[in-house]
Short mmCIF file of C-alpha atoms in Angstrom, two decimals:
data_model
loop_
_atom_site.label_atom_id
_atom_site.label_comp_id
_atom_site.label_asym_id
_atom_site.label_seq_id
_atom_site.Cartn_x
_atom_site.Cartn_y
_atom_site.Cartn_z
CA MET A 1 124.24 -16.37 135.21
CA ALA A 2 127.47 -16.17 133.25
CA ASP A 3 130.66 -18.18 133.45
CA TYR A 4 133.99 -16.46 133.76
CA LEU A 5 137.57 -17.75 133.51
CA LEU A 6 139.67 -15.01 135.12
CA VAL A 7 143.43 -15.38 134.82
CA GLU A 8 145.88 -13.62 137.05
CA SER A 9 149.47 -13.84 135.86
CA GLN A 10 151.18 -11.24 137.98
CA GLY A 11 152.55 -11.29 141.52
CA GLY A 12 151.16 -9.01 144.11
CA TRP A 13 154.35 -6.97 144.30
CA LEU A 14 153.69 -5.30 140.94
CA GLY A 15 151.19 -2.81 142.31
CA PRO A 16 147.48 -2.47 142.97
CA GLY A 17 146.37 -3.95 139.66
CA THR A 18 146.41 -7.52 140.96
CA GLU A 19 144.46 -6.62 144.10
CA ALA A 20 141.93 -4.81 141.95
CA PHE A 21 141.62 -7.85 139.69
CA LEU A 22 140.99 -10.14 142.64
CA ARG A 23 138.41 -7.74 144.04
CA ASP A 24 136.67 -7.80 140.62
CA ALA A 25 136.71 -11.60 140.78
CA VAL A 26 135.03 -11.43 144.18
CA SER A 27 132.41 -9.00 142.87
CA VAL A 28 131.57 -11.25 139.97
CA ALA A 29 131.25 -14.28 142.23
CA GLU A 30 129.18 -12.35 144.73
CA ARG A 31 126.57 -11.35 142.13
CA GLY A 32 126.03 -15.06 141.35
CA ASP A 33 128.11 -15.67 138.24
CA ARG A 34 130.33 -18.76 138.15
CA VAL A 35 134.05 -18.01 138.38
CA TRP A 36 137.13 -20.06 137.68
CA LEU A 37 140.22 -18.15 138.80
CA LEU A 38 143.45 -19.34 137.27
CA LEU A 39 146.78 -18.32 138.85
CA ILE A 40 149.62 -18.63 136.38
CA GLU A 41 153.17 -17.37 135.91
CA ASN A 42 154.05 -15.12 138.92
CA GLY A 43 150.36 -15.23 139.98
CA VAL A 44 150.97 -18.66 141.45
CA THR A 45 152.75 -17.03 144.37
CA GLY A 46 149.37 -15.78 145.50
CA ALA A 47 148.38 -19.36 146.32
CA LEU A 48 151.17 -19.73 148.83
CA PRO A 49 149.72 -19.88 152.35
CA GLY A 50 148.94 -16.49 153.85
CA HIS A 51 149.39 -14.46 150.68
CA TRP A 52 146.04 -13.52 149.10
CA PRO A 53 143.10 -13.58 151.53
CA GLU A 54 140.79 -13.04 148.54
CA LEU A 55 141.32 -16.65 147.58
CA ALA A 56 139.55 -17.89 150.77
CA THR A 57 136.70 -15.49 150.03
CA LEU A 58 136.49 -16.78 146.49
CA THR A 59 136.46 -20.44 147.48
CA GLY A 60 133.80 -19.63 150.07
CA LEU A 61 131.66 -18.20 147.27
CA GLY A 62 132.07 -21.40 145.24
CA THR A 63 134.84 -20.22 142.97
CA CYS A 64 137.17 -22.83 141.61
CA VAL A 65 140.73 -21.58 142.15
CA TRP A 66 143.23 -23.18 139.80
CA VAL A 67 147.00 -22.95 139.99
CA ASP A 68 149.14 -23.73 136.93
CA GLY A 69 151.39 -26.63 137.81
CA TYR A 70 154.03 -25.70 135.22
CA SER A 71 154.37 -22.25 136.69
CA LEU A 72 154.84 -23.70 140.14
CA GLU A 73 157.51 -26.10 138.96
CA GLU A 74 159.27 -23.38 136.98
CA ARG A 75 159.54 -21.30 140.14
CA GLY A 76 160.66 -24.15 142.34
CA PHE A 77 157.48 -24.48 144.36
CA ASP A 78 156.33 -27.89 145.58
CA PRO A 79 152.67 -28.19 144.57
CA ALA A 80 152.03 -29.57 148.00
CA VAL A 81 152.62 -26.19 149.66
CA VAL A 82 149.87 -24.27 147.89
CA ALA A 83 146.78 -23.58 149.94
CA GLY A 84 144.53 -26.55 150.38
CA ALA A 85 141.47 -25.21 148.59
CA VAL A 86 143.12 -24.68 145.25
CA THR A 87 143.56 -27.16 142.42
CA VAL A 88 146.78 -27.61 140.53
CA VAL A 89 146.00 -27.86 136.82
CA ASP A 90 147.72 -28.20 133.47
CA MET A 91 147.22 -26.21 130.29
CA ASP A 92 144.96 -28.86 128.80
CA THR A 93 142.48 -28.30 131.58
CA VAL A 94 142.73 -24.54 131.11
CA ALA A 95 142.21 -24.84 127.33
CA GLY A 96 139.19 -27.01 127.92
CA LYS A 97 137.49 -24.42 130.08
CA LEU A 98 138.57 -21.50 127.90
CA LEU A 99 137.13 -23.10 124.78
CA GLU A 100 133.77 -23.84 126.33
CA PRO A 101 131.02 -21.84 124.62
CA GLY A 102 129.75 -19.07 126.76
CA VAL A 103 132.81 -18.85 129.03
CA ARG A 104 134.11 -15.33 129.17
CA VAL A 105 137.86 -14.99 129.58
CA VAL A 106 139.92 -12.14 130.97
CA TRP A 107 143.72 -12.51 131.15
CA HIS A 108 145.39 -10.11 133.51
CA MET B 1 139.61 -11.14 101.05
CA PRO B 2 137.22 -12.90 103.49
CA ILE B 3 138.72 -13.91 106.80
CA ALA B 4 138.17 -17.47 107.94
CA ARG B 5 136.43 -17.90 111.31
CA VAL B 6 138.44 -19.34 114.09
CA ASP B 7 137.59 -20.50 117.62
CA LEU B 8 140.23 -18.47 119.30
CA MET B 9 142.44 -15.50 118.58
CA LEU B 10 145.48 -14.94 120.82
CA ALA B 11 146.79 -11.40 120.61
CA ALA B 12 150.31 -10.83 121.93
CA MET B 13 150.91 -7.22 122.61
CA GLY B 14 154.04 -5.48 123.63
CA ALA B 15 157.35 -6.70 125.08
CA PRO B 16 157.32 -10.46 124.77
CA HIS B 17 159.99 -11.13 127.36
CA LEU B 18 158.83 -8.77 130.12
CA SER B 19 157.08 -11.67 131.71
CA SER B 20 156.36 -15.34 130.89
CA GLN B 21 153.47 -14.31 128.65
CA THR B 22 155.10 -15.73 125.54
CA THR B 23 155.51 -19.08 127.17
CA SER B 24 151.92 -19.02 128.34
CA LEU B 25 150.68 -18.02 124.89
CA LEU B 26 152.54 -20.90 123.19
CA ARG B 27 151.38 -23.38 125.84
CA LEU B 28 147.78 -22.29 125.51
CA ALA B 29 147.96 -22.31 121.69
CA GLY B 30 149.36 -25.88 121.74
CA ALA B 31 146.78 -27.10 124.23
CA SER B 32 143.91 -25.51 122.34
CA LEU B 33 145.11 -26.98 119.05
CA ALA B 34 145.46 -30.36 120.61
CA ARG B 35 141.84 -30.13 121.52
CA GLY B 36 140.88 -29.49 117.89
CA ALA B 37 140.41 -25.75 118.06
CA GLU B 38 141.28 -23.49 115.15
CA ILE B 39 143.28 -20.50 116.28
CA ARG B 40 144.88 -17.37 115.03
CA ILE B 41 147.90 -15.71 116.64
CA TRP B 42 148.35 -11.97 116.14
CA THR B 43 151.44 -10.10 117.35
CA CYS B 44 151.62 -6.33 117.85
CA GLY B 45 154.25 -3.95 119.20
CA TYR B 46 157.49 -5.54 120.20
CA ALA B 47 155.83 -9.00 120.14
CA THR B 48 156.28 -8.83 116.37
CA MET B 49 159.95 -9.44 116.95
CA LEU B 50 159.16 -12.99 118.08
CA THR B 51 159.08 -14.14 114.48
CA ALA B 52 161.77 -11.88 112.91
CA GLU B 53 163.87 -13.78 110.46
CA SER B 54 167.03 -12.21 111.83
CA LEU B 55 166.69 -14.30 115.02
CA GLY B 56 167.65 -17.45 113.12
CA ALA B 57 166.78 -20.97 114.09
CA SER B 58 168.42 -21.18 117.52
CA LYS B 59 169.25 -18.91 120.43
CA PRO B 60 172.84 -17.89 121.13
CA ARG B 61 174.91 -20.49 122.95
CA ASN B 62 174.16 -21.04 126.63
CA VAL B 63 177.48 -20.75 128.47
CA LEU B 64 176.19 -23.15 131.10
CA ASP B 65 175.25 -25.70 128.41
CA TRP B 66 177.83 -25.16 125.75
CA GLY B 67 176.90 -28.20 123.73
CA GLY B 68 173.17 -27.59 123.90
CA SER B 69 170.89 -25.95 121.39
CA TYR B 70 167.77 -24.00 122.21
CA PRO B 71 165.16 -23.11 119.62
CA SER B 72 164.56 -19.48 118.81
CA THR B 73 161.01 -18.08 118.94
CA PRO B 74 160.71 -18.23 115.13
CA SER B 75 161.53 -21.93 115.39
CA LEU B 76 158.86 -22.41 118.06
CA ALA B 77 156.38 -20.62 115.83
CA ARG B 78 157.38 -22.76 112.84
CA GLU B 79 156.99 -25.94 114.93
CA LEU B 80 153.49 -24.91 116.03
CA LEU B 81 152.42 -24.08 112.45
CA ALA B 82 153.92 -27.30 111.06
CA THR B 83 152.39 -29.49 113.76
CA TYR B 84 148.88 -28.24 113.17
CA PRO B 85 148.72 -27.32 109.42
CA GLY B 86 145.53 -25.57 108.51
CA SER B 87 144.43 -25.11 112.08
CA VAL B 88 146.63 -22.24 113.10
CA SER B 89 147.75 -19.04 111.42
CA TRP B 90 150.26 -16.49 112.65
CA LEU B 91 149.93 -12.82 111.73
CA ALA B 92 152.22 -9.98 112.59
CA CYS B 93 151.14 -6.34 112.52
CA ARG B 94 152.79 -4.76 109.51
CA PHE B 95 153.00 -1.29 111.04
CA CYS B 96 154.54 -2.52 114.32
CA SER B 97 156.99 -4.76 112.47
CA ASP B 98 158.09 -1.93 110.25
CA GLU B 99 158.40 0.55 113.11
CA ARG B 100 160.61 -1.77 115.12
CA GLY B 101 162.73 -3.21 112.30
CA ALA B 102 161.18 -6.60 112.80
CA THR B 103 161.28 -7.32 109.09
CA PRO B 104 161.60 -9.50 107.28
CA GLN B 105 159.42 -11.86 109.18
CA ILE B 106 159.79 -15.64 108.63
CA PRO B 107 157.80 -16.65 105.52
CA GLU B 108 155.30 -18.67 107.49
CA VAL B 109 154.09 -15.53 109.20
CA ARG B 110 151.78 -13.13 107.25
CA LEU B 111 152.15 -9.43 107.73
CA GLU B 112 148.77 -7.77 108.11
CA THR B 113 147.70 -4.19 108.27
CA PRO B 114 146.48 -3.13 111.72
CA MET B 115 143.34 -1.81 110.02
CA ARG B 116 142.13 -5.37 109.79
CA PHE B 117 142.72 -6.25 113.44
CA GLY B 118 139.08 -5.60 114.31
CA THR B 119 137.94 -7.66 111.42
CA HIS B 120 140.09 -10.58 112.52
CA MET B 121 138.69 -10.23 116.05
CA ALA B 122 135.19 -10.32 114.77
CA ALA B 123 136.00 -13.58 112.99
CA ALA B 124 137.12 -15.22 116.22
CA GLY B 125 134.85 -16.91 118.72
CA LYS B 126 136.99 -15.48 121.55
CA THR B 127 139.99 -13.17 121.63
CA ILE B 128 142.46 -13.06 124.49
CA PHE B 129 145.04 -10.28 124.87
CA PHE B 130 148.37 -10.99 126.40
CA GLY B 131 150.29 -7.90 127.55
CA VAL B 132 149.99 -4.27 126.62
CA VAL B 133 151.29 -2.50 123.53
#
């Protein structure tokens, strides 16, 4: 079992790449690897209610879905409005996970 | 010349202002350094312009904040390097810098041949790419 930190920085309006990345995250979680999905920059819009159904699938598979608080604030979003199953984090938390030995990181 | 091992290499590729990737890179670099990591930043493509000396110390005046002063990206790079001496290095691809007129670079940044990019990656525990060249 491997650990993955997958980072999505783009909004869904930029094309199929974001959907494909989320599908990959689901595939990785489904095969039993541990996944932390970080939504950052425009990717935080995916955490708004009703946007990315893949997030519910991921949390159902045990994935930790993180949303960057700085990106939310920069875009004028109240952290309270993001979907309930996600966790608002800061960059120190991200760095801690990223630097853990054995954690594989992909930044999309 | 042997290359020192680092915990993390952050490779900024391509247009640095197409998205917020530069902000994220600097935030991640700072957070990683604050946790004691040793890191290397490598810029390629138009990201090499981040540390071009021609940008000066501050950005052009903000018409909505006439009396304010905002640091340029070279200033932000300098601040990072000065805050964590010995723990962070900043390299700019020589070929990309030359091709885009992003020279001279600020003296704190070392120009490196792209032929050694793979060697630098091999000397890093992890490498993360931001953007596309």
